[in-house]
Amino acid sequence: MSFDDQGTRHGRRWGAAVVVLAGAVAAGGVALYVGKGGDGTAVPVPTATPRAAAAAPSAALPSDVPSALPSLLARPVIRPEQAFPEQHVRLEDGSRFERVDLATTTQCARGMSQELAAVVQQGAGCVRLTAALFTDVDRRSQITLTVVSFKRAEDMGLVFGMASTDPVTYQTVSLDPPPSAGLPTVPPGSAGAFRRLATVRSVVFANGQWGDGAETREAELTEETEGLLRHVNDTVVAYEKSL
């Protein structure tokens, strides 16, 4: 299957112009836990009401941006099979996860909240959005990792800044598991964990929830979510730095 927008992904909030990639089998809701600010510190998640995108704060590039920024920005954005090359992931701490769904679109607004899409539209735009749904070996957690890639580094900074300030309002959409995955759909409004990291060209979002919508074992869910986020972010960074 090609990666053009010619397929259909029927999830809770994914639109119809999204391709489900061949070879993938496969949560929804919003996170109510604590997100991380741009400096890595925890910030409380507010009871968010949509704010005007024009109020978006400026955000600097990550401190580890390579000096060869112009050449990095000239590279093609990371493709789905490069962002999520493994169906089975084993992290350094020994925890294991299975990728049970994979979807991509160049119409990035279909995979994010309206408020986040409005921020993206202020700049030169998003080139591609790719999301993958993972579950742990016990098939309890459902963690959606989303890579949003931009034409300009400053647009990445703006999006990262807004999502760090208010991770509930400025969020990407979690994938619902397809029937073939044998996983439940997370009840709407269930608690979860939002995290994000930035690279030169992309912002990597992680939305973690328990499949049954439980609000318990928050620390365990957060650890799984952050572990997968670091793994995917490292993959994107390695691609951007490769020559």
PDB file of C-alpha atoms in Angstrom:
ATOM      1  CA  MET A   1       0.000   0.000   0.000  1.00  0.00           C
ATOM      2  CA  SER A   2       1.265   3.486  -0.803  1.00  0.00           C
ATOM      3  CA  PHE A   3       1.405   6.200   1.840  1.00  0.00           C
ATOM      4  CA  ASP A   4      -0.799   8.674   0.000  1.00  0.00           C
ATOM      5  CA  ASP A   5      -4.103   9.721   1.546  1.00  0.00           C
ATOM      6  CA  GLN A   6      -6.303   7.216  -0.264  1.00  0.00           C
ATOM      7  CA  GLY A   7      -7.438   4.938   2.565  1.00  0.00           C
ATOM      8  CA  THR A   8      -9.817   5.061   5.465  1.00  0.00           C
ATOM      9  CA  ARG A   9      -9.201   4.866   9.207  1.00  0.00           C
ATOM     10  CA  HIS A  10     -12.396   4.645  11.246  1.00  0.00           C
ATOM     11  CA  GLY A  11     -11.415   5.522  14.801  1.00  0.00           C
ATOM     12  CA  ARG A  12     -13.144   7.580  17.411  1.00  0.00           C
ATOM     13  CA  ARG A  13     -11.783  10.805  16.036  1.00  0.00           C
ATOM     14  CA  TRP A  14      -9.563   9.980  13.033  1.00  0.00           C
ATOM     15  CA  GLY A  15     -10.964  11.266   9.761  1.00  0.00           C
ATOM     16  CA  ALA A  16     -11.513   9.382   6.539  1.00  0.00           C
ATOM     17  CA  ALA A  17      -8.455  10.546   4.622  1.00  0.00           C
ATOM     18  CA  VAL A  18      -6.056   8.524   6.712  1.00  0.00           C
ATOM     19  CA  VAL A  19      -4.181   5.478   5.485  1.00  0.00           C
ATOM     20  CA  VAL A  20      -3.959   2.375   7.637  1.00  0.00           C
ATOM     21  CA  LEU A  21      -0.628   0.858   6.724  1.00  0.00           C
ATOM     22  CA  ALA A  22      -0.388  -2.727   5.581  1.00  0.00           C
ATOM     23  CA  GLY A  23       1.031  -5.167   8.112  1.00  0.00           C
ATOM     24  CA  ALA A  24      -0.433  -3.439  11.174  1.00  0.00           C
ATOM     25  CA  VAL A  25      -3.092  -4.870  13.451  1.00  0.00           C
ATOM     26  CA  ALA A  26      -3.858  -2.595  16.181  1.00  0.00           C
ATOM     27  CA  ALA A  27      -7.206   4.716  22.844  1.00  0.00           C
ATOM     28  CA  GLY A  28      -9.354   7.221  22.878  1.00  0.00           C
ATOM     29  CA  GLY A  29     -10.371   9.864  25.421  1.00  0.00           C
ATOM     30  CA  VAL A  30      -8.502  12.711  27.039  1.00  0.00           C
ATOM     31  CA  ALA A  31      -5.785  12.664  29.649  1.00  0.00           C
ATOM     32  CA  LEU A  32      -6.432  14.170  33.053  1.00  0.00           C
ATOM     33  CA  TYR A  33      -3.087  13.536  34.721  1.00  0.00           C
ATOM     34  CA  VAL A  34      -0.040  15.757  34.793  1.00  0.00           C
ATOM     35  CA  GLY A  35       1.884  16.762  31.695  1.00  0.00           C
ATOM     36  CA  LYS A  36       5.500  17.914  31.408  1.00  0.00           C
ATOM     37  CA  GLY A  37       6.625  21.392  30.606  1.00  0.00           C
ATOM     38  CA  GLY A  38       9.303  22.267  28.106  1.00  0.00           C
ATOM     39  CA  ASP A  39      11.935  22.079  30.830  1.00  0.00           C
ATOM     40  CA  GLY A  40      10.886  18.574  31.821  1.00  0.00           C
ATOM     41  CA  THR A  41       9.126  19.674  35.007  1.00  0.00           C
ATOM     42  CA  ALA A  42       5.590  18.629  35.791  1.00  0.00           C
ATOM     43  CA  VAL A  43       2.784  21.095  35.215  1.00  0.00           C
ATOM     44  CA  PRO A  44      -0.831  20.687  36.339  1.00  0.00           C
ATOM     45  CA  VAL A  45      -3.358  19.895  33.653  1.00  0.00           C
ATOM     46  CA  PRO A  46      -6.039  22.586  33.760  1.00  0.00           C
ATOM     47  CA  THR A  47      -9.732  22.134  33.157  1.00  0.00           C
ATOM     48  CA  ALA A  48      -9.201  23.370  29.666  1.00  0.00           C
ATOM     49  CA  THR A  49     -11.428  25.606  27.650  1.00  0.00           C
ATOM     50  CA  PRO A  50     -10.299  26.364  24.100  1.00  0.00           C
ATOM     51  CA  ARG A  51      -8.137  29.458  23.963  1.00  0.00           C
ATOM     52  CA  ALA A  52      -7.394  31.608  20.980  1.00  0.00           C
ATOM     53  CA  ALA A  53      -4.519  30.226  18.968  1.00  0.00           C
ATOM     54  CA  ALA A  54      -3.276  33.760  18.484  1.00  0.00           C
ATOM     55  CA  ALA A  55      -2.231  33.747  22.137  1.00  0.00           C
ATOM     56  CA  ALA A  56       0.333  31.018  21.484  1.00  0.00           C
ATOM     57  CA  PRO A  57       3.647  31.689  23.212  1.00  0.00           C
ATOM     58  CA  SER A  58       6.923  31.565  21.363  1.00  0.00           C
ATOM     59  CA  ALA A  59       9.143  28.560  21.983  1.00  0.00           C
ATOM     60  CA  ALA A  60      12.846  28.080  21.442  1.00  0.00           C
ATOM     61  CA  LEU A  61      14.328  25.078  19.698  1.00  0.00           C
ATOM     62  CA  PRO A  62      15.557  22.207  21.893  1.00  0.00           C
ATOM     63  CA  SER A  63      19.013  22.818  23.376  1.00  0.00           C
ATOM     64  CA  ASP A  64      20.497  19.808  21.561  1.00  0.00           C
ATOM     65  CA  VAL A  65      19.535  20.917  18.055  1.00  0.00           C
ATOM     66  CA  PRO A  66      22.480  20.008  15.779  1.00  0.00           C
ATOM     67  CA  SER A  67      24.493  22.821  14.264  1.00  0.00           C
ATOM     68  CA  ALA A  68      23.679  21.516  10.779  1.00  0.00           C
ATOM     69  CA  LEU A  69      20.107  22.771  11.062  1.00  0.00           C
ATOM     70  CA  PRO A  70      19.733  23.974   7.438  1.00  0.00           C
ATOM     71  CA  SER A  71      20.712  20.599   6.020  1.00  0.00           C
ATOM     72  CA  LEU A  72      18.424  18.789   8.463  1.00  0.00           C
ATOM     73  CA  LEU A  73      15.469  20.895   7.414  1.00  0.00           C
ATOM     74  CA  ALA A  74      16.243  20.087   3.777  1.00  0.00           C
ATOM     75  CA  ARG A  75      15.835  16.362   4.458  1.00  0.00           C
ATOM     76  CA  PRO A  76      12.500  14.649   3.830  1.00  0.00           C
ATOM     77  CA  VAL A  77      10.403  14.218   6.969  1.00  0.00           C
ATOM     78  CA  ILE A  78      10.458  10.807   8.557  1.00  0.00           C
ATOM     79  CA  ARG A  79       8.175   8.252   6.922  1.00  0.00           C
ATOM     80  CA  PRO A  80       5.822   5.913   8.810  1.00  0.00           C
ATOM     81  CA  GLU A  81       7.976   2.819   8.396  1.00  0.00           C
ATOM     82  CA  GLN A  82      10.994   4.782   9.649  1.00  0.00           C
ATOM     83  CA  ALA A  83       9.242   6.256  12.685  1.00  0.00           C
ATOM     84  CA  PHE A  84       7.748   2.917  13.756  1.00  0.00           C
ATOM     85  CA  PRO A  85       9.923   0.180  12.249  1.00  0.00           C
ATOM     86  CA  GLU A  86       9.163  -2.485  14.866  1.00  0.00           C
ATOM     87  CA  GLN A  87       5.926  -4.278  15.611  1.00  0.00           C
ATOM     88  CA  HIS A  88       7.427  -5.613  18.838  1.00  0.00           C
ATOM     89  CA  VAL A  89       9.383  -3.192  21.024  1.00  0.00           C
ATOM     90  CA  ARG A  90      11.567  -4.065  24.012  1.00  0.00           C
ATOM     91  CA  LEU A  91      12.753  -1.127  26.106  1.00  0.00           C
ATOM     92  CA  GLU A  92      15.994  -0.943  28.062  1.00  0.00           C
ATOM     93  CA  ASP A  93      14.187  -1.720  31.321  1.00  0.00           C
ATOM     94  CA  GLY A  94      12.932  -4.985  29.817  1.00  0.00           C
ATOM     95  CA  SER A  95       9.313  -3.927  29.308  1.00  0.00           C
ATOM     96  CA  ARG A  96       7.801  -5.107  26.051  1.00  0.00           C
ATOM     97  CA  PHE A  97       5.084  -3.685  23.834  1.00  0.00           C
ATOM     98  CA  GLU A  98       3.268  -4.656  20.653  1.00  0.00           C
ATOM     99  CA  ARG A  99       2.330  -2.199  17.956  1.00  0.00           C
ATOM    100  CA  VAL A 100      -1.272  -3.021  17.140  1.00  0.00           C
ATOM    101  CA  ASP A 101      -2.212  -0.192  14.793  1.00  0.00           C
ATOM    102  CA  LEU A 102      -0.450   2.259  12.506  1.00  0.00           C
ATOM    103  CA  ALA A 103      -1.982   5.137  10.567  1.00  0.00           C
ATOM    104  CA  THR A 104      -0.665   8.151   8.682  1.00  0.00           C
ATOM    105  CA  THR A 105      -1.978  11.228   6.894  1.00  0.00           C
ATOM    106  CA  THR A 106      -0.737  14.411   5.262  1.00  0.00           C
ATOM    107  CA  GLN A 107      -3.962  16.121   6.361  1.00  0.00           C
ATOM    108  CA  CYS A 108      -2.632  16.533   9.876  1.00  0.00           C
ATOM    109  CA  ALA A 109      -5.689  18.291  11.308  1.00  0.00           C
ATOM    110  CA  ARG A 110      -7.520  14.959  11.185  1.00  0.00           C
ATOM    111  CA  GLY A 111      -5.217  13.582  13.867  1.00  0.00           C
ATOM    112  CA  MET A 112      -5.265  16.476  16.339  1.00  0.00           C
ATOM    113  CA  SER A 113      -7.622  18.692  18.294  1.00  0.00           C
ATOM    114  CA  GLN A 114      -9.122  21.717  16.583  1.00  0.00           C
ATOM    115  CA  GLU A 115      -7.129  24.005  18.854  1.00  0.00           C
ATOM    116  CA  LEU A 116      -3.823  22.357  17.977  1.00  0.00           C
ATOM    117  CA  ALA A 117      -4.711  22.389  14.280  1.00  0.00           C
ATOM    118  CA  ALA A 118      -5.337  26.144  14.522  1.00  0.00           C
ATOM    119  CA  VAL A 119      -1.838  26.643  15.950  1.00  0.00           C
ATOM    120  CA  VAL A 120      -0.306  24.559  13.159  1.00  0.00           C
ATOM    121  CA  GLN A 121      -2.128  26.655  10.559  1.00  0.00           C
ATOM    122  CA  GLN A 122      -0.421  29.801  11.836  1.00  0.00           C
ATOM    123  CA  GLY A 123       2.862  28.590  10.371  1.00  0.00           C
ATOM    124  CA  ALA A 124       3.970  26.921   7.168  1.00  0.00           C
ATOM    125  CA  GLY A 125       2.052  23.780   8.054  1.00  0.00           C
ATOM    126  CA  CYS A 126       2.468  20.154   8.930  1.00  0.00           C
ATOM    127  CA  VAL A 127       3.987  17.799   6.367  1.00  0.00           C
ATOM    128  CA  ARG A 128       2.886  14.475   7.831  1.00  0.00           C
ATOM    129  CA  LEU A 129       1.266  13.006  10.934  1.00  0.00           C
ATOM    130  CA  THR A 130       1.858   9.346  11.771  1.00  0.00           C
ATOM    131  CA  ALA A 131       0.378   7.557  14.779  1.00  0.00           C
ATOM    132  CA  ALA A 132       0.925   4.079  16.211  1.00  0.00           C
ATOM    133  CA  LEU A 133      -1.034   2.320  18.944  1.00  0.00           C
ATOM    134  CA  PHE A 134       0.884   0.095  21.371  1.00  0.00           C
ATOM    135  CA  THR A 135      -0.200  -2.242  24.152  1.00  0.00           C
ATOM    136  CA  ASP A 136       1.866  -3.944  26.851  1.00  0.00           C
ATOM    137  CA  VAL A 137       2.397  -7.707  27.132  1.00  0.00           C
ATOM    138  CA  ASP A 138      -0.593  -7.986  29.474  1.00  0.00           C
ATOM    139  CA  ARG A 139      -2.697  -6.034  26.954  1.00  0.00           C
ATOM    140  CA  ARG A 140      -3.835  -3.629  29.653  1.00  0.00           C
ATOM    141  CA  SER A 141      -2.443  -0.328  28.417  1.00  0.00           C
ATOM    142  CA  GLN A 142      -3.190   1.482  25.170  1.00  0.00           C
ATOM    143  CA  ILE A 143      -0.573   4.071  24.289  1.00  0.00           C
ATOM    144  CA  THR A 144      -0.747   6.140  21.109  1.00  0.00           C
ATOM    145  CA  LEU A 145       2.534   7.623  19.852  1.00  0.00           C
ATOM    146  CA  THR A 146       2.123  10.379  17.264  1.00  0.00           C
ATOM    147  CA  VAL A 147       4.897  11.968  15.196  1.00  0.00           C
ATOM    148  CA  VAL A 148       3.911  15.357  13.773  1.00  0.00           C
ATOM    149  CA  SER A 149       6.483  16.722  11.294  1.00  0.00           C
ATOM    150  CA  PHE A 150       6.698  20.324  10.122  1.00  0.00           C
ATOM    151  CA  LYS A 151       8.135  22.275   7.218  1.00  0.00           C
ATOM    152  CA  ARG A 152       9.862  24.753   9.545  1.00  0.00           C
ATOM    153  CA  ALA A 153      11.670  24.250  12.841  1.00  0.00           C
ATOM    154  CA  GLU A 154      10.031  27.347  14.341  1.00  0.00           C
ATOM    155  CA  ASP A 155       6.604  25.797  13.790  1.00  0.00           C
ATOM    156  CA  MET A 156       7.731  22.732  15.698  1.00  0.00           C
ATOM    157  CA  GLY A 157       8.755  25.034  18.543  1.00  0.00           C
ATOM    158  CA  LEU A 158       5.413  26.808  18.607  1.00  0.00           C
ATOM    159  CA  VAL A 159       3.418  23.566  18.680  1.00  0.00           C
ATOM    160  CA  PHE A 160       5.658  22.064  21.352  1.00  0.00           C
ATOM    161  CA  GLY A 161       5.293  25.172  23.488  1.00  0.00           C
ATOM    162  CA  MET A 162       1.507  25.221  23.278  1.00  0.00           C
ATOM    163  CA  ALA A 163       1.173  21.500  23.984  1.00  0.00           C
ATOM    164  CA  SER A 164       3.489  21.831  26.982  1.00  0.00           C
ATOM    165  CA  THR A 165       1.472  24.724  28.377  1.00  0.00           C
ATOM    166  CA  ASP A 166      -1.928  23.047  27.997  1.00  0.00           C
ATOM    167  CA  PRO A 167      -1.669  19.345  27.040  1.00  0.00           C
ATOM    168  CA  VAL A 168      -5.419  18.768  27.235  1.00  0.00           C
ATOM    169  CA  THR A 169      -6.439  21.484  24.794  1.00  0.00           C
ATOM    170  CA  TYR A 170      -3.489  21.134  22.399  1.00  0.00           C
ATOM    171  CA  GLN A 171      -3.433  17.384  21.898  1.00  0.00           C
ATOM    172  CA  THR A 172      -3.181  14.756  19.217  1.00  0.00           C
ATOM    173  CA  VAL A 173      -5.918  12.164  18.867  1.00  0.00           C
ATOM    174  CA  SER A 174      -5.520   8.679  20.305  1.00  0.00           C
ATOM    175  CA  LEU A 175      -6.190   5.725  18.025  1.00  0.00           C
ATOM    176  CA  ASP A 176      -9.044   3.353  18.782  1.00  0.00           C
ATOM    177  CA  PRO A 177      -8.052  -0.305  18.399  1.00  0.00           C
ATOM    178  CA  PRO A 178      -9.529  -2.055  15.342  1.00  0.00           C
ATOM    179  CA  PRO A 179     -11.634  -5.168  15.965  1.00  0.00           C
ATOM    180  CA  SER A 180      -8.795  -7.402  14.808  1.00  0.00           C
ATOM    181  CA  ALA A 181      -6.677  -6.293  17.778  1.00  0.00           C
ATOM    182  CA  GLY A 182      -9.015  -7.870  20.329  1.00  0.00           C
ATOM    183  CA  LEU A 183      -8.716  -4.856  22.625  1.00  0.00           C
ATOM    184  CA  PRO A 184     -11.502  -2.838  24.216  1.00  0.00           C
ATOM    185  CA  THR A 185     -12.150   0.748  23.213  1.00  0.00           C
ATOM    186  CA  VAL A 186     -11.206   3.081  26.033  1.00  0.00           C
ATOM    187  CA  PRO A 187     -14.341   4.760  27.459  1.00  0.00           C
ATOM    188  CA  PRO A 188     -14.651   8.441  26.474  1.00  0.00           C
ATOM    189  CA  GLY A 189     -13.332  10.840  29.087  1.00  0.00           C
ATOM    190  CA  SER A 190     -11.079   8.273  30.746  1.00  0.00           C
ATOM    191  CA  ALA A 191      -7.980   9.437  32.596  1.00  0.00           C
ATOM    192  CA  GLY A 192      -4.562   9.035  31.077  1.00  0.00           C
ATOM    193  CA  ALA A 193      -1.098  10.549  30.663  1.00  0.00           C
ATOM    194  CA  PHE A 194       0.052  13.118  28.080  1.00  0.00           C
ATOM    195  CA  ARG A 195       3.724  13.548  27.324  1.00  0.00           C
ATOM    196  CA  ARG A 196       5.691  15.040  24.436  1.00  0.00           C
ATOM    197  CA  LEU A 197       9.258  15.547  23.189  1.00  0.00           C
ATOM    198  CA  ALA A 198      10.634  17.679  20.354  1.00  0.00           C
ATOM    199  CA  THR A 199      13.160  17.025  17.611  1.00  0.00           C
ATOM    200  CA  VAL A 200      14.333  19.400  14.881  1.00  0.00           C
ATOM    201  CA  ARG A 201      11.494  18.616  12.473  1.00  0.00           C
ATOM    202  CA  SER A 202       8.867  16.971  14.641  1.00  0.00           C
ATOM    203  CA  VAL A 203       6.968  16.862  17.899  1.00  0.00           C
ATOM    204  CA  VAL A 204       6.422  13.345  19.259  1.00  0.00           C
ATOM    205  CA  PHE A 205       3.272  13.008  21.366  1.00  0.00           C
ATOM    206  CA  ALA A 206       2.384  10.132  23.697  1.00  0.00           C
ATOM    207  CA  ASN A 207      -1.130   9.520  25.032  1.00  0.00           C
ATOM    208  CA  GLY A 208      -1.340   6.626  27.493  1.00  0.00           C
ATOM    209  CA  GLN A 209      -4.474   5.067  28.992  1.00  0.00           C
ATOM    210  CA  TRP A 210      -5.612   1.823  30.565  1.00  0.00           C
ATOM    211  CA  GLY A 211      -7.850  -0.105  28.204  1.00  0.00           C
ATOM    212  CA  ASP A 212     -10.645  -0.318  30.760  1.00  0.00           C
ATOM    213  CA  GLY A 213     -10.474   3.402  31.505  1.00  0.00           C
ATOM    214  CA  ALA A 214      -9.216   2.830  35.054  1.00  0.00           C
ATOM    215  CA  GLU A 215      -7.784   5.778  36.977  1.00  0.00           C
ATOM    216  CA  THR A 216      -5.548   3.607  39.160  1.00  0.00           C
ATOM    217  CA  ARG A 217      -1.840   2.720  38.831  1.00  0.00           C
ATOM    218  CA  GLU A 218      -1.028   6.185  37.528  1.00  0.00           C
ATOM    219  CA  ALA A 219       2.712   5.833  38.111  1.00  0.00           C
ATOM    220  CA  GLU A 220       2.844   2.560  36.186  1.00  0.00           C
ATOM    221  CA  LEU A 221       0.950   4.012  33.234  1.00  0.00           C
ATOM    222  CA  THR A 222       3.150   7.100  33.231  1.00  0.00           C
ATOM    223  CA  GLU A 223       6.298   4.963  33.212  1.00  0.00           C
ATOM    224  CA  GLU A 224       5.071   2.942  30.233  1.00  0.00           C
ATOM    225  CA  THR A 225       4.022   6.082  28.355  1.00  0.00           C
ATOM    226  CA  GLU A 226       7.309   7.882  28.946  1.00  0.00           C
ATOM    227  CA  GLY A 227       9.365   4.800  28.075  1.00  0.00           C
ATOM    228  CA  LEU A 228       7.709   4.399  24.693  1.00  0.00           C
ATOM    229  CA  LEU A 229       7.931   8.137  24.060  1.00  0.00           C
ATOM    230  CA  ARG A 230      11.697   8.160  24.628  1.00  0.00           C
ATOM    231  CA  HIS A 231      12.090   5.126  22.375  1.00  0.00           C
ATOM    232  CA  VAL A 232      10.181   6.672  19.472  1.00  0.00           C
ATOM    233  CA  ASN A 233      11.776  10.070  19.959  1.00  0.00           C
ATOM    234  CA  ASP A 234      15.245   8.496  19.837  1.00  0.00           C
ATOM    235  CA  THR A 235      14.281   6.833  16.550  1.00  0.00           C
ATOM    236  CA  VAL A 236      13.168  10.144  15.026  1.00  0.00           C
ATOM    237  CA  VAL A 237      16.280  11.978  16.274  1.00  0.00           C
ATOM    238  CA  ALA A 238      18.552   9.278  14.844  1.00  0.00           C
ATOM    239  CA  TYR A 239      16.874   9.620  11.450  1.00  0.00           C
ATOM    240  CA  GLU A 240      17.182  13.394  11.451  1.00  0.00           C
ATOM    241  CA  LYS A 241      20.874  13.243  12.331  1.00  0.00           C
ATOM    242  CA  SER A 242      21.721  10.525   9.806  1.00  0.00           C
ATOM    243  CA  LEU A 243      23.503  11.587   6.629  1.00  0.00           C
TER     244      LEU A 243
END
